[in-house]
Amino acid sequence: METAARRTGVERREQIARAVLQIIGEQGLSSLSTATLAKQVGLSSGGLFRHFASFEDILEEAARLAVEMLEATFPEPDLPPIERIRTLGLNRVRLLGGNPGLTWLLMSQQAYLTLPPASVKQLQAVVRRSREFLLSAVRAGVAEGSIRSDVEPQALLVTILGTIHALIGMPGVARGRKRNAGEVMDGMFTMLAPVPTQTGGKIRLDQ
């Protein structure tokens, strides 16, 4: 019985954390309150605090869940460089495009001003890891010849991140229209492909 009760408690905490993301995504941060959250999950306001010590604790759990979902989008690091970039990109488009609250948590400066400091550090860490993962894949692609070498990897990373962010906000992409996302990614990789002849110096991000 103790195990069942403990499992139910964990499930309820996750339900509340997901409800935080849903309310933010559908109604905006200003609509997030103890009352709206309790109504969303079918509890009284006091019932929320049988599972969490404080509202800040609820926000921390929402951020922890967000990081967990983002971590699950990373592909295996031993995939070919192009596949690493493609897989992470499409995984992020599917996740964030269908979860505007999660997108807000990850990309909004307001989120960093609202969340507890420990949660901000967790989110910033996964953002850094994402950039480093993609940059490592770009550098590996340059080394093996599958990605152009006449542009600095840091500059190519801007193109990759811009494409992923644009796809996240593109209507319909997250609702099963995977072909569209794949076609845009194919176009991006065409731009990243090695050029037949390379002359002059490299194109740098700081030029």
PDB file of N, CA, C and O in Angstrom, residues 40 75 113:
ATOM      1  N   GLN A  40      -7.200  23.230 -12.760  1.00  0.00           N
ATOM      2  CA  GLN A  40      -6.729  22.467 -13.917  1.00  0.00           C
ATOM      3  C   GLN A  40      -6.559  20.992 -13.596  1.00  0.00           C
ATOM      4  O   GLN A  40      -6.822  20.124 -14.437  1.00  0.00           O
ATOM      5  N   PRO A  75      19.966  12.747 -29.365  1.00  0.00           N
ATOM      6  CA  PRO A  75      20.219  11.441 -29.991  1.00  0.00           C
ATOM      7  C   PRO A  75      21.534  10.848 -29.502  1.00  0.00           C
ATOM      8  O   PRO A  75      22.291  11.497 -28.751  1.00  0.00           O
ATOM      9  N   LEU A 113      13.404  35.267 -15.032  1.00  0.00           N
ATOM     10  CA  LEU A 113      13.138  36.211 -13.952  1.00  0.00           C
ATOM     11  C   LEU A 113      12.089  35.684 -12.982  1.00  0.00           C
ATOM     12  O   LEU A 113      11.981  36.168 -11.853  1.00  0.00           O
TER      13      LEU A 113
END
